[in-house]
Coordinates of C-alpha atoms in Angstrom, one line a residue:
M1 CA 95.9 3.4 -60.8
C2 CA 98.9 5.3 -59.6
G3 CA 100.8 6.9 -56.7
I4 CA 100.7 10.6 -56.2
F5 CA 102.3 13.2 -53.9
A6 CA 102.3 17.0 -53.6
A7 CA 104.4 19.4 -51.6
M8 CA 103.5 23.0 -51.0
T9 CA 106.6 24.4 -49.2
R10 CA 108.1 27.8 -48.3
R11 CA 111.7 26.8 -49.0
G12 CA 111.3 24.1 -51.7
L13 CA 111.7 20.4 -51.7
S14 CA 115.1 18.8 -52.0
G15 CA 115.7 16.3 -54.8
E16 CA 116.5 13.7 -52.1
H17 CA 113.1 14.0 -50.5
R18 CA 111.4 14.1 -53.9
D19 CA 113.1 10.9 -55.1
A20 CA 112.5 9.2 -51.8
A21 CA 108.8 9.8 -52.1
L22 CA 108.7 8.6 -55.6
Q23 CA 110.5 5.4 -54.6
C24 CA 108.0 4.8 -51.8
L25 CA 105.2 4.9 -54.3
E26 CA 106.8 2.9 -57.1
H27 CA 104.7 -0.2 -56.3
R28 CA 101.6 1.8 -57.0
G29 CA 102.9 2.8 -60.5
P30 CA 105.9 0.8 -61.9
D31 CA 105.3 1.9 -65.5
G32 CA 106.6 5.4 -65.2
M33 CA 107.5 8.3 -62.9
G34 CA 107.1 12.1 -63.4
T35 CA 107.4 15.3 -61.4
W36 CA 106.6 19.0 -61.8
T37 CA 108.1 21.8 -59.8
S38 CA 107.0 25.4 -59.9
R39 CA 109.3 28.1 -61.2
D40 CA 110.1 29.4 -57.7
G41 CA 110.8 25.8 -56.6
Q42 CA 108.3 25.9 -53.7
W43 CA 105.7 23.5 -55.2
T44 CA 106.2 20.0 -56.4
L45 CA 103.9 17.3 -57.7
G46 CA 105.0 13.7 -58.1
H47 CA 103.4 10.7 -59.9
T48 CA 104.1 7.0 -60.4
R49 CA 102.1 5.4 -63.1
L50 CA 100.3 2.1 -63.5
S51 CA 99.2 2.3 -67.2
I52 CA 95.6 1.0 -67.8
I53 CA 94.1 3.5 -70.3
G54 CA 96.1 5.5 -72.8
L55 CA 99.1 3.1 -72.4
N56 CA 101.5 5.1 -74.5
N57 CA 100.6 8.8 -73.8
G58 CA 99.1 9.2 -70.4
S59 CA 102.2 10.4 -68.4
Q60 CA 101.7 12.8 -65.5
P61 CA 101.9 15.4 -64.0
M62 CA 99.7 17.1 -66.6
S63 CA 99.5 20.9 -67.2
S64 CA 96.9 23.1 -68.7
P65 CA 97.7 24.7 -72.1
D66 CA 98.4 28.0 -70.5
G67 CA 100.8 26.3 -68.0
V68 CA 99.3 27.6 -64.8
V69 CA 97.3 24.6 -63.6
H70 CA 98.9 21.3 -62.9
M71 CA 97.5 17.9 -61.9
V72 CA 98.4 14.4 -60.6
A73 CA 95.6 11.8 -60.4
N74 CA 95.3 8.3 -59.1
G75 CA 92.4 6.1 -60.1
E76 CA 89.8 5.5 -62.8
L77 CA 87.3 8.0 -64.1
Y78 CA 84.3 6.2 -65.8
G79 CA 82.3 7.8 -68.5
Y80 CA 85.3 9.9 -69.4
R81 CA 84.8 9.5 -73.2
E82 CA 81.5 11.3 -73.1
I83 CA 83.0 14.0 -70.9
R84 CA 85.9 14.3 -73.3
E85 CA 83.7 14.7 -76.3
R86 CA 81.6 17.4 -74.6
L87 CA 84.7 19.3 -73.6
R88 CA 86.1 19.0 -77.1
A89 CA 82.9 20.5 -78.5
D90 CA 83.5 23.4 -76.1
G91 CA 86.9 24.0 -77.5
Y92 CA 89.2 22.0 -75.1
R93 CA 92.1 20.3 -76.7
F94 CA 93.3 16.9 -75.4
S95 CA 96.9 15.7 -75.7
T96 CA 96.5 12.2 -74.3
D97 CA 94.1 9.2 -74.5
S98 CA 94.1 9.0 -70.7
D99 CA 90.9 9.2 -68.7
S100 CA 92.7 11.4 -66.1
E101 CA 93.0 14.4 -68.5
V102 CA 89.3 15.1 -68.4
A103 CA 89.7 16.1 -64.7
L104 CA 92.2 18.8 -65.6
H105 CA 89.9 20.4 -68.2
L106 CA 86.8 20.0 -66.0
Y107 CA 88.6 21.9 -63.2
H108 CA 89.4 24.7 -65.7
E109 CA 85.8 24.8 -66.7
R110 CA 84.0 24.4 -63.3
G111 CA 86.7 24.9 -60.6
T112 CA 86.0 22.7 -57.5
Q113 CA 82.6 21.9 -58.8
A114 CA 84.3 19.5 -61.2
A115 CA 84.5 17.0 -58.3
S116 CA 80.8 16.4 -58.5
L117 CA 81.0 15.5 -62.2
L118 CA 83.6 12.8 -61.8
R119 CA 82.5 9.1 -61.5
G120 CA 84.8 6.4 -60.3
E121 CA 87.6 5.7 -57.9
F122 CA 90.0 8.6 -57.6
A123 CA 92.3 10.8 -55.6
I124 CA 93.5 14.0 -57.4
V125 CA 95.7 16.9 -56.5
I126 CA 95.6 20.1 -58.6
A127 CA 98.1 22.9 -58.2
D128 CA 96.5 26.1 -59.3
E129 CA 99.2 28.9 -59.6
R130 CA 96.5 31.5 -60.3
Q131 CA 94.8 30.9 -57.0
R132 CA 98.0 30.1 -55.1
S133 CA 96.4 27.0 -53.8
M134 CA 96.4 23.2 -54.1
I135 CA 93.1 21.3 -54.3
A136 CA 93.0 17.7 -53.2
I137 CA 89.9 15.7 -54.2
R138 CA 88.9 12.2 -52.9
D139 CA 86.2 10.0 -54.4
R140 CA 82.9 9.7 -52.7
F141 CA 83.5 6.5 -50.6
G142 CA 87.3 6.8 -50.1
I143 CA 88.2 3.9 -52.4
K144 CA 91.5 5.6 -53.2
P145 CA 93.6 6.8 -50.3
L146 CA 94.7 10.4 -49.8
Y147 CA 96.6 11.6 -46.8
Y148 CA 97.8 15.0 -45.8
A149 CA 100.0 16.7 -43.1
T150 CA 101.1 20.2 -42.3
V151 CA 104.6 20.8 -40.8
D152 CA 105.9 24.3 -39.9
G153 CA 103.7 26.0 -42.6
D154 CA 104.4 23.4 -45.3
V155 CA 101.6 21.2 -46.6
F156 CA 102.0 17.7 -48.0
F157 CA 99.6 15.3 -49.7
A158 CA 100.3 11.7 -50.7
S159 CA 98.6 8.4 -51.6
E160 CA 100.4 6.7 -48.7
I161 CA 101.8 7.7 -45.4
K162 CA 105.2 6.4 -46.1
A163 CA 105.5 9.0 -48.9
L164 CA 104.7 11.7 -46.5
L165 CA 107.4 10.4 -44.2
A166 CA 109.8 10.5 -47.1
L167 CA 108.9 14.1 -47.7
G168 CA 110.0 15.0 -44.2
V169 CA 106.8 14.5 -42.1
P170 CA 108.0 13.0 -38.7
A171 CA 106.9 9.4 -37.8
V172 CA 105.3 9.9 -34.4
W173 CA 102.7 7.7 -32.7
D174 CA 99.2 9.1 -32.3
L175 CA 98.2 7.2 -29.2
E176 CA 94.5 8.0 -29.6
G177 CA 94.6 6.9 -33.2
A178 CA 96.5 3.7 -32.4
T179 CA 94.3 2.7 -29.5
G180 CA 91.0 4.0 -31.0
G181 CA 90.1 0.9 -33.0
F182 CA 88.2 0.6 -36.2
G183 CA 85.4 3.2 -35.6
R184 CA 87.8 6.2 -35.2
P185 CA 87.2 9.4 -37.0
H186 CA 88.8 10.2 -40.4
E187 CA 91.4 12.6 -39.1
K188 CA 93.0 9.9 -36.9
T189 CA 95.6 7.5 -38.1
E190 CA 98.4 5.7 -36.2
F191 CA 100.6 8.7 -37.1
A192 CA 100.4 12.0 -35.3
G193 CA 99.6 14.9 -37.5
I194 CA 98.7 12.8 -40.5
S195 CA 95.0 12.7 -41.5
T196 CA 93.0 11.5 -44.5
V197 CA 91.0 13.7 -46.8
P198 CA 87.5 12.4 -46.0
P199 CA 85.5 10.6 -48.6
G200 CA 83.4 12.8 -50.8
C201 CA 85.4 15.9 -49.9
Y202 CA 88.0 18.2 -51.3
A203 CA 90.8 20.0 -49.4
I204 CA 92.1 23.4 -50.3
A205 CA 95.6 24.1 -49.1
R206 CA 96.7 27.7 -49.0
D207 CA 99.2 29.7 -46.9
G208 CA 100.2 26.6 -44.9
Q209 CA 96.6 25.7 -43.9
V210 CA 94.2 23.0 -45.1
R211 CA 90.5 23.4 -45.1
I212 CA 88.0 20.5 -45.9
Y213 CA 84.8 21.0 -48.0
R214 CA 82.2 18.4 -48.8
Y215 CA 81.0 18.0 -52.4
W216 CA 78.9 14.8 -52.0
D217 CA 77.2 13.0 -49.3
W218 CA 75.3 9.7 -49.1
E219 CA 71.6 10.7 -48.7
F220 CA 69.0 8.3 -47.3
P221 CA 65.2 9.0 -47.4
T222 CA 63.6 9.3 -44.0
A223 CA 61.6 6.5 -42.6
E224 CA 58.4 8.6 -43.3
E225 CA 59.4 9.1 -46.9
M226 CA 60.0 5.3 -47.3
R227 CA 56.6 4.6 -46.0
H228 CA 55.1 6.5 -49.0
D229 CA 57.3 4.6 -51.5
T230 CA 54.8 3.0 -53.9
R231 CA 57.2 1.1 -56.1
S232 CA 56.7 -2.7 -56.5
E233 CA 59.4 -5.1 -55.5
A234 CA 59.9 -5.9 -59.2
E235 CA 60.5 -2.2 -60.0
V236 CA 63.0 -1.9 -57.2
V237 CA 64.9 -5.0 -58.3
S238 CA 64.9 -3.9 -61.9
E239 CA 66.3 -0.4 -61.1
F240 CA 69.0 -1.9 -58.9
R241 CA 70.1 -4.5 -61.5
E242 CA 70.3 -2.0 -64.3
T243 CA 72.3 0.5 -62.2
L244 CA 74.7 -2.2 -61.0
R245 CA 75.0 -3.7 -64.5
D246 CA 76.0 -0.2 -65.9
A247 CA 78.6 0.1 -63.1
V248 CA 80.1 -3.2 -64.0
R249 CA 80.0 -2.4 -67.7
Q250 CA 81.8 0.9 -67.1
R251 CA 84.5 -0.9 -65.2
L252 CA 85.3 -3.2 -68.1
V253 CA 86.8 -0.2 -70.0
A254 CA 90.5 -0.7 -70.1
D255 CA 93.4 -1.2 -72.5
V256 CA 94.5 -4.3 -70.6
E257 CA 92.8 -7.5 -69.5
V258 CA 90.3 -7.2 -66.6
A259 CA 90.1 -10.2 -64.3
S260 CA 88.1 -10.8 -61.1
Y261 CA 88.5 -11.9 -57.5
L262 CA 86.0 -14.6 -56.6
S263 CA 84.8 -16.0 -53.3
G264 CA 81.8 -18.2 -52.5
G265 CA 79.8 -15.1 -51.5
I266 CA 77.1 -13.4 -53.5
D267 CA 79.0 -10.1 -54.0
S268 CA 81.9 -11.3 -56.1
C269 CA 79.8 -14.0 -57.7
A270 CA 77.2 -11.4 -58.9
V271 CA 79.9 -9.0 -60.2
L272 CA 81.6 -11.8 -62.1
G273 CA 78.3 -13.0 -63.5
L274 CA 77.3 -9.6 -64.8
A275 CA 80.7 -8.9 -66.2
Q276 CA 80.9 -12.2 -68.0
Q277 CA 77.6 -11.4 -69.7
E278 CA 79.4 -8.4 -71.3
M279 CA 82.4 -10.4 -72.5
D280 CA 83.1 -12.7 -75.5
R281 CA 86.0 -14.4 -73.7
P282 CA 86.2 -16.1 -70.3
I283 CA 87.2 -13.9 -67.4
R284 CA 89.9 -15.2 -65.3
A285 CA 88.6 -15.6 -61.7
F286 CA 91.0 -15.9 -58.7
T287 CA 90.0 -17.5 -55.4
L288 CA 91.8 -17.8 -52.1
T289 CA 91.7 -21.3 -50.7
F290 CA 92.4 -22.5 -47.1
D291 CA 93.0 -25.9 -45.6
N292 CA 90.4 -25.3 -42.9
P293 CA 87.0 -26.4 -44.4
L294 CA 85.1 -23.9 -42.3
Y295 CA 86.8 -21.1 -44.1
D296 CA 87.4 -22.6 -47.5
E297 CA 85.0 -21.7 -50.4
T298 CA 86.8 -23.6 -53.2
R299 CA 83.9 -25.8 -54.2
I300 CA 81.3 -23.0 -54.4
A301 CA 83.6 -20.6 -56.2
E302 CA 84.7 -23.2 -58.8
A303 CA 81.1 -24.1 -59.5
Q304 CA 80.1 -20.5 -59.8
A305 CA 83.0 -19.8 -62.3
K306 CA 82.0 -22.7 -64.4
Y307 CA 78.3 -21.7 -64.4
V308 CA 79.0 -18.2 -65.8
G309 CA 81.7 -19.3 -68.2
A310 CA 84.7 -17.9 -66.4
T311 CA 88.0 -19.7 -65.8
Y312 CA 88.8 -20.7 -62.2
H313 CA 92.2 -20.1 -60.6
P314 CA 92.6 -21.2 -57.0
I315 CA 95.3 -19.5 -54.9
P316 CA 96.1 -21.7 -51.8
I317 CA 97.1 -19.9 -48.6
T318 CA 98.6 -21.5 -45.5
G319 CA 99.5 -20.3 -42.0
R320 CA 103.1 -20.3 -43.1
D321 CA 102.2 -17.9 -45.9
I322 CA 100.4 -15.6 -43.5
A323 CA 103.2 -15.5 -41.0
D324 CA 105.8 -14.9 -43.7
A325 CA 103.9 -12.0 -45.3
F326 CA 102.4 -10.4 -42.2
A327 CA 105.1 -7.6 -41.9
D328 CA 105.0 -6.8 -45.6
A329 CA 101.2 -6.4 -45.5
V330 CA 101.4 -4.1 -42.5
W331 CA 104.1 -2.0 -44.3
H332 CA 101.7 -1.5 -47.1
S333 CA 98.5 -1.0 -45.1
E334 CA 100.2 1.4 -42.5
T335 CA 97.6 0.4 -39.9
Q336 CA 96.8 -2.4 -37.5
M337 CA 95.2 -5.7 -38.6
F338 CA 92.9 -7.9 -36.5
N339 CA 92.8 -10.9 -38.8
G340 CA 94.9 -12.5 -41.5
H341 CA 92.4 -11.6 -44.2
G342 CA 94.4 -8.5 -45.1
V343 CA 97.6 -10.5 -45.5
A344 CA 95.7 -13.1 -47.6
K345 CA 94.5 -10.3 -49.9
Y346 CA 98.2 -9.2 -50.2
L347 CA 99.1 -12.7 -51.2
L348 CA 96.2 -12.9 -53.6
S349 CA 97.2 -9.7 -55.4
R350 CA 100.8 -11.0 -55.7
A351 CA 99.5 -14.2 -57.4
V352 CA 97.3 -12.1 -59.7
R353 CA 100.2 -9.9 -60.7
D354 CA 102.4 -13.0 -61.4
A355 CA 99.6 -14.2 -63.7
G356 CA 100.1 -11.0 -65.8
I357 CA 97.0 -9.2 -64.6
K358 CA 96.8 -5.5 -63.8
V359 CA 93.0 -5.0 -63.2
V360 CA 90.5 -7.0 -61.2
F361 CA 86.9 -6.7 -60.1
T362 CA 86.3 -6.9 -56.4
G363 CA 83.1 -7.2 -54.4
E364 CA 83.8 -4.8 -51.6
G365 CA 80.9 -2.4 -50.7
A366 CA 77.9 -4.7 -51.2
D367 CA 77.6 -5.4 -47.4
E368 CA 78.0 -1.7 -46.7
M369 CA 75.3 -0.7 -49.3
L370 CA 72.8 -3.4 -48.4
G371 CA 73.3 -4.5 -44.8
G372 CA 75.2 -7.7 -45.3
Y373 CA 77.3 -8.2 -42.1
P374 CA 75.6 -9.9 -39.2
Y375 CA 75.7 -6.8 -37.0
F376 CA 73.8 -4.9 -39.7
R377 CA 71.2 -7.6 -39.7
V378 CA 70.9 -7.6 -35.9
D379 CA 70.1 -3.8 -36.1
A380 CA 67.6 -4.4 -38.9
L381 CA 66.0 -7.3 -37.1
N382 CA 65.6 -5.4 -33.8
D383 CA 63.9 -2.5 -35.7
N384 CA 61.5 -4.8 -37.5
A385 CA 58.1 -3.9 -36.0
A386 CA 56.4 -6.7 -37.8
L387 CA 58.1 -9.3 -35.7
S388 CA 57.3 -10.3 -32.1
A389 CA 59.9 -10.4 -29.4
T390 CA 59.8 -14.2 -29.6
E391 CA 60.3 -14.2 -33.4
K392 CA 63.2 -11.8 -33.1
S393 CA 64.8 -14.0 -30.4
E394 CA 64.5 -17.1 -32.5
L395 CA 65.9 -15.4 -35.6
L396 CA 68.9 -14.0 -33.6
A397 CA 69.6 -17.5 -32.3
Q398 CA 69.5 -18.8 -35.8
M399 CA 71.9 -16.2 -37.0
F400 CA 74.3 -16.9 -34.1
G401 CA 74.2 -20.6 -34.8
S402 CA 75.0 -20.2 -38.5
N403 CA 77.9 -17.9 -38.1
Q404 CA 80.3 -20.2 -36.3
A405 CA 83.4 -19.0 -38.2
S406 CA 83.0 -15.3 -37.4
R407 CA 80.4 -14.8 -34.7
A408 CA 82.9 -13.9 -32.0
L409 CA 84.0 -10.9 -34.3
M410 CA 80.6 -10.0 -35.8
M411 CA 78.2 -10.8 -32.9
P412 CA 80.0 -10.1 -29.6
D413 CA 78.3 -9.6 -26.3
K414 CA 76.8 -6.2 -25.6
V415 CA 79.4 -3.7 -24.3
D416 CA 78.2 -1.8 -21.3
S417 CA 80.6 1.2 -21.2
P418 CA 80.5 5.0 -20.9
E419 CA 81.3 5.3 -24.5
M420 CA 78.3 3.2 -25.7
H421 CA 76.1 5.1 -23.3
A422 CA 77.2 8.3 -25.0
V423 CA 76.6 6.7 -28.4
A424 CA 73.0 5.9 -27.3
R425 CA 72.5 9.5 -26.1
R426 CA 73.5 10.8 -29.5
L427 CA 71.5 8.4 -31.6
G428 CA 68.7 7.5 -29.3
W429 CA 69.6 3.8 -29.4
Q430 CA 72.6 1.6 -29.2
P431 CA 73.5 -0.1 -32.5
A432 CA 75.0 -3.6 -32.6
T433 CA 77.1 -2.2 -35.5
L434 CA 78.9 0.2 -33.2
N435 CA 79.0 -2.4 -30.4
V436 CA 81.3 -4.5 -32.6
A437 CA 83.8 -1.7 -32.8
A438 CA 83.6 -1.1 -29.1
A439 CA 84.0 -4.8 -28.3
Q440 CA 87.2 -5.0 -30.5
T441 CA 88.6 -2.0 -28.7
N442 CA 87.7 -3.4 -25.3
S443 CA 89.3 -6.7 -26.2
A444 CA 92.6 -5.0 -27.1
A445 CA 92.5 -2.6 -24.1
Q446 CA 93.1 -5.4 -21.6
F447 CA 96.6 -5.6 -23.1
F448 CA 97.4 -1.9 -23.0
R449 CA 100.3 -0.5 -21.0
D450 CA 99.4 0.8 -17.5
D451 CA 101.3 4.0 -18.2
L452 CA 99.2 5.1 -21.1
P453 CA 98.2 8.8 -20.5
A454 CA 94.8 9.2 -18.8
S455 CA 93.7 11.3 -21.8
V456 CA 94.3 8.4 -24.1
R457 CA 92.5 5.9 -21.9
A458 CA 89.5 8.3 -21.7
Y459 CA 89.4 8.9 -25.5
Q460 CA 86.1 7.7 -27.0
P461 CA 86.7 7.2 -30.8
L462 CA 83.1 6.3 -31.6
V463 CA 81.8 9.4 -29.9
S464 CA 84.5 11.5 -31.6
A465 CA 83.5 10.0 -35.0
L466 CA 79.8 10.7 -34.4
D467 CA 80.4 14.3 -33.4
R468 CA 82.0 14.9 -36.7
L469 CA 79.1 13.7 -38.7
P470 CA 75.9 15.6 -39.7
I471 CA 73.7 13.4 -37.6
A472 CA 70.7 15.7 -37.6
R473 CA 70.7 16.0 -41.4
R474 CA 71.7 12.6 -42.5
V475 CA 70.9 10.1 -39.7
T476 CA 68.0 11.3 -37.6
G477 CA 64.6 10.1 -38.8
R478 CA 66.0 7.3 -40.9
D479 CA 65.4 3.6 -40.4
R480 CA 68.0 2.2 -38.0
L481 CA 69.6 0.0 -40.6
N482 CA 70.1 3.1 -42.8
Q483 CA 71.5 5.0 -39.9
V484 CA 74.3 2.6 -39.3
L485 CA 75.0 2.1 -43.0
Y486 CA 75.6 5.8 -43.2
I487 CA 77.8 6.0 -40.1
N488 CA 79.8 2.9 -41.2
S489 CA 80.4 4.5 -44.6
K490 CA 82.2 7.4 -42.9
T491 CA 84.4 5.3 -40.6
V492 CA 85.1 1.6 -40.9
L493 CA 84.6 1.4 -44.6
P494 CA 87.2 4.0 -45.8
N495 CA 89.5 3.8 -42.8
F496 CA 89.9 0.0 -42.8
I497 CA 88.0 -2.1 -45.2
L498 CA 89.0 -0.1 -48.2
N499 CA 92.5 0.1 -46.9
Y500 CA 93.8 -3.3 -45.8
L501 CA 91.2 -5.3 -47.6
A502 CA 91.2 -3.4 -50.8
D503 CA 93.4 -0.7 -52.3
R504 CA 96.6 -1.0 -50.2
M505 CA 96.8 -4.8 -50.6
E506 CA 96.0 -4.7 -54.3
M507 CA 98.3 -1.8 -55.1
S508 CA 101.1 -3.4 -53.1
H509 CA 101.6 -5.5 -56.2
S510 CA 100.5 -2.9 -58.8
I511 CA 96.9 -4.3 -59.1
E512 CA 94.0 -2.0 -59.7
G513 CA 90.8 -3.1 -57.9
R514 CA 87.5 -1.9 -59.4
V515 CA 84.5 -1.9 -57.1
P516 CA 81.1 -1.6 -58.8
F517 CA 79.1 -1.7 -55.6
L518 CA 80.7 1.6 -54.6
D519 CA 79.8 3.4 -57.7
H520 CA 78.0 6.4 -56.4
R521 CA 75.0 5.8 -58.7
V522 CA 74.6 2.3 -57.3
A523 CA 74.9 3.8 -53.8
E524 CA 72.2 6.3 -54.5
V525 CA 69.8 3.6 -55.8
A526 CA 70.7 1.4 -52.8
A527 CA 69.9 4.2 -50.4
R528 CA 66.3 4.2 -51.7
V529 CA 65.9 0.4 -51.5
P530 CA 63.3 -0.4 -48.8
V531 CA 64.9 -1.8 -45.6
G532 CA 62.9 -5.0 -46.0
M533 CA 64.5 -5.6 -49.3
K534 CA 68.0 -5.1 -47.9
V535 CA 67.4 -7.4 -45.0
K536 CA 64.4 -9.6 -45.2
G537 CA 64.0 -11.3 -41.9
I538 CA 67.7 -12.3 -41.4
R539 CA 68.3 -12.8 -45.1
E540 CA 70.8 -10.1 -46.2
K541 CA 71.0 -8.3 -49.5
H542 CA 67.6 -9.6 -50.7
V543 CA 67.5 -7.1 -53.6
L544 CA 70.9 -8.2 -54.8
R545 CA 69.9 -11.8 -54.8
E546 CA 66.8 -11.1 -56.9
A547 CA 68.6 -8.7 -59.2
T548 CA 71.3 -11.1 -60.1
R549 CA 69.5 -14.5 -59.7
D550 CA 70.1 -15.4 -63.3
V551 CA 73.9 -15.3 -62.9
L552 CA 74.1 -17.2 -59.6
I553 CA 74.2 -20.9 -58.8
P554 CA 71.4 -21.9 -56.4
E555 CA 73.9 -22.4 -53.5
V556 CA 75.2 -18.9 -53.8
Y557 CA 71.7 -17.4 -54.2
D558 CA 70.5 -19.2 -51.0
R559 CA 73.7 -18.9 -48.9
Q560 CA 73.9 -16.7 -45.8
K561 CA 76.7 -14.2 -45.6
H562 CA 80.0 -15.6 -44.4
P563 CA 82.4 -12.7 -43.8
F564 CA 85.8 -13.1 -45.3
T565 CA 88.3 -14.1 -42.6
T566 CA 91.3 -16.4 -42.4
P567 CA 91.3 -19.4 -40.1
P568 CA 92.5 -18.8 -36.5
T569 CA 95.6 -20.5 -35.1
R570 CA 94.7 -24.0 -34.1
H571 CA 97.8 -25.6 -32.5
E572 CA 101.2 -24.9 -31.0
D573 CA 103.0 -25.8 -34.2
D574 CA 101.1 -23.3 -36.3
P575 CA 103.6 -20.9 -37.9
M576 CA 101.7 -17.9 -36.5
I577 CA 102.6 -18.9 -33.0
A578 CA 106.3 -18.7 -33.8
F579 CA 105.7 -15.4 -35.5
Y580 CA 103.9 -14.0 -32.5
R581 CA 106.6 -15.2 -30.1
D582 CA 109.4 -13.8 -32.2
T583 CA 107.6 -10.5 -32.7
F584 CA 106.8 -10.0 -29.1
A585 CA 110.4 -10.8 -28.1
S586 CA 111.9 -8.2 -30.4
Q587 CA 113.5 -4.9 -29.6
A588 CA 110.7 -3.1 -31.4
A589 CA 108.2 -4.7 -28.9
K590 CA 110.1 -3.1 -26.1
E591 CA 110.1 0.3 -27.8
Q592 CA 106.5 0.6 -28.8
P593 CA 104.4 2.6 -26.3
I594 CA 101.0 1.0 -26.5
F595 CA 100.9 -2.7 -25.5
D596 CA 102.3 -4.3 -22.4
I597 CA 104.3 -7.2 -23.7
A598 CA 104.0 -9.2 -20.5
K599 CA 100.2 -9.1 -20.8
I600 CA 100.4 -9.9 -24.5
S601 CA 102.7 -12.9 -23.8
A602 CA 100.3 -14.2 -21.2
G603 CA 97.4 -13.7 -23.7
L604 CA 99.3 -15.7 -26.3
D605 CA 99.8 -18.5 -23.8
R606 CA 96.0 -18.6 -23.3
L607 CA 95.2 -18.4 -27.0
L608 CA 95.0 -22.1 -27.7
E609 CA 92.9 -22.7 -24.6
A610 CA 90.1 -20.5 -25.9
P611 CA 87.0 -22.2 -27.3
D612 CA 87.2 -22.7 -31.1
D613 CA 84.5 -20.2 -31.9
Q614 CA 86.1 -17.5 -29.6
R615 CA 89.7 -17.9 -30.6
I616 CA 89.4 -15.7 -33.7
A617 CA 88.4 -12.7 -31.6
M618 CA 91.1 -13.2 -29.0
E619 CA 93.7 -13.6 -31.8
G620 CA 92.5 -10.4 -33.3
S621 CA 93.9 -8.5 -30.3
L622 CA 97.2 -10.3 -30.6
Q623 CA 97.4 -9.4 -34.3
R624 CA 96.7 -5.7 -33.4
A625 CA 99.6 -5.9 -31.0
A626 CA 101.8 -7.6 -33.6
S627 CA 100.9 -4.9 -36.1
V628 CA 101.9 -2.2 -33.7
V629 CA 105.3 -3.8 -33.1
V630 CA 105.8 -4.2 -36.9
L631 CA 104.9 -0.5 -37.4
Q632 CA 107.3 0.5 -34.7
K633 CA 110.1 -1.4 -36.4
L634 CA 109.5 -0.6 -40.0
F635 CA 108.8 3.2 -39.5
S636 CA 111.1 3.8 -36.6
M637 CA 108.2 5.5 -34.7
S638 CA 108.8 7.9 -31.9
S639 CA 106.4 8.7 -29.0

């Protein structure tokens, strides 16, 4: 993994701006830095390297033999050896052992069609002097970040927003992006004029403009097509296992040690189990632990590690740790947080780095592939025609009762708002999945400033996101669970989960996270898994349980999903209370244009009075406000 930037300017990039951008990305690649500048000085590529494959000869930027095509890449390309051998047979010469070099030659051979031949987690920028254009490619699910901005006819790309700011893009609040919550469309960030290259897309920059083109999309069969699926359950399970196993095997390829994150959930346990079957040495498994037993998974994770033959390494996290690291985590995520889980992942990656690790398996994506979160299961349950209304009601009550730790976040009351009515008109129904995003936005809205522009208050992020998706082609006619899985994969997954719960927190300490569940071949198989094998009653990820049963302890196999969250604040002496009070009393709190600090302070005073199971949701709004204050301070934001 690495950090990359590209500048396509009319007057050239100063050495000061170039070096500042490299410095901003050094945490993503501390093993080396490199730049390329065109002969006329108008184009620049920058790269900071975390060496994983081809340790001694994989420096970037890379250039084609004729010196007219240049590339910087961030990520891992799986199956690169087979691609390299085919290209060699066609006459291409390789100068490194790096997996990234195959992308350069594939582009020479296929142009932008090369994107569809790449497998893995990647963000790539290619400067093609022949075409007078830059091509920026992002992986299919947005595992690797890639931002862009245009300023006065200049175009900039970078792995992180802070590098764009270092290149000269102004730090200005996007009030719609900052108030829009976690279902906002891809072009919105907290920063005005800064957007993401959408997952599964490439961008072509030319003459000061950027155009987006899709090279891959997640395709689900229609409900009618699924009714004609004649496969047995055993056949479905076998195909899923073999595809997932191959994705895990591919992600063991590295010239350094590969370790694993481990929780008490089935996702990371399954990945660890499959990976350990491929290894002749114990894999080091790292687990976050908490002093609140409702949120702590130490016992289960330790038993799982022992069962598969891995070594177990607990990483204890306290409220003091969360409070002390909150601002650093926000600096790296460049977005708002609504729980301390992002900060906990930041601390986990720091501990893993200190243990001498560069690469880890992570379990992100399984819930998004197979309907793991409670709100996915609610939508699947409500669409299950085989159940009576009474049976559905009983199962919903059972779900609510067994999700004490996270039900306020994952199963909020139904939002009755113009936005959700508009969602229902577009989809023909009102998903619980999108209700969660609406509920989180509504919860934060009570603390917004009264002088926010009317246009900002009227902004409907969920509607905006839906209107940018090919609903008629990809959503209409599908089972409802598959509809929301698709929509979620275009919004919440890349914009938030793969940001502050994955890449940004891992790369903050130069850790490469590998996510087998988001291998596009796994996703394509998952799309064809019958809905009843994704969610069976209220039992989520049934096909995964069956496919990996041999590597799971019984407690993990039988356990219901417990979303990863950190414990809420419990008492006045909790370090987070002091952090909130200090943050909301700061000069940056007065300068930020979004939250009314008097309202926030009153909310903080009420926090400890909230019922135990509701406190986590209320604190989420306070953490969003604290994130905004931290962003204001760290990036000197203007309005």
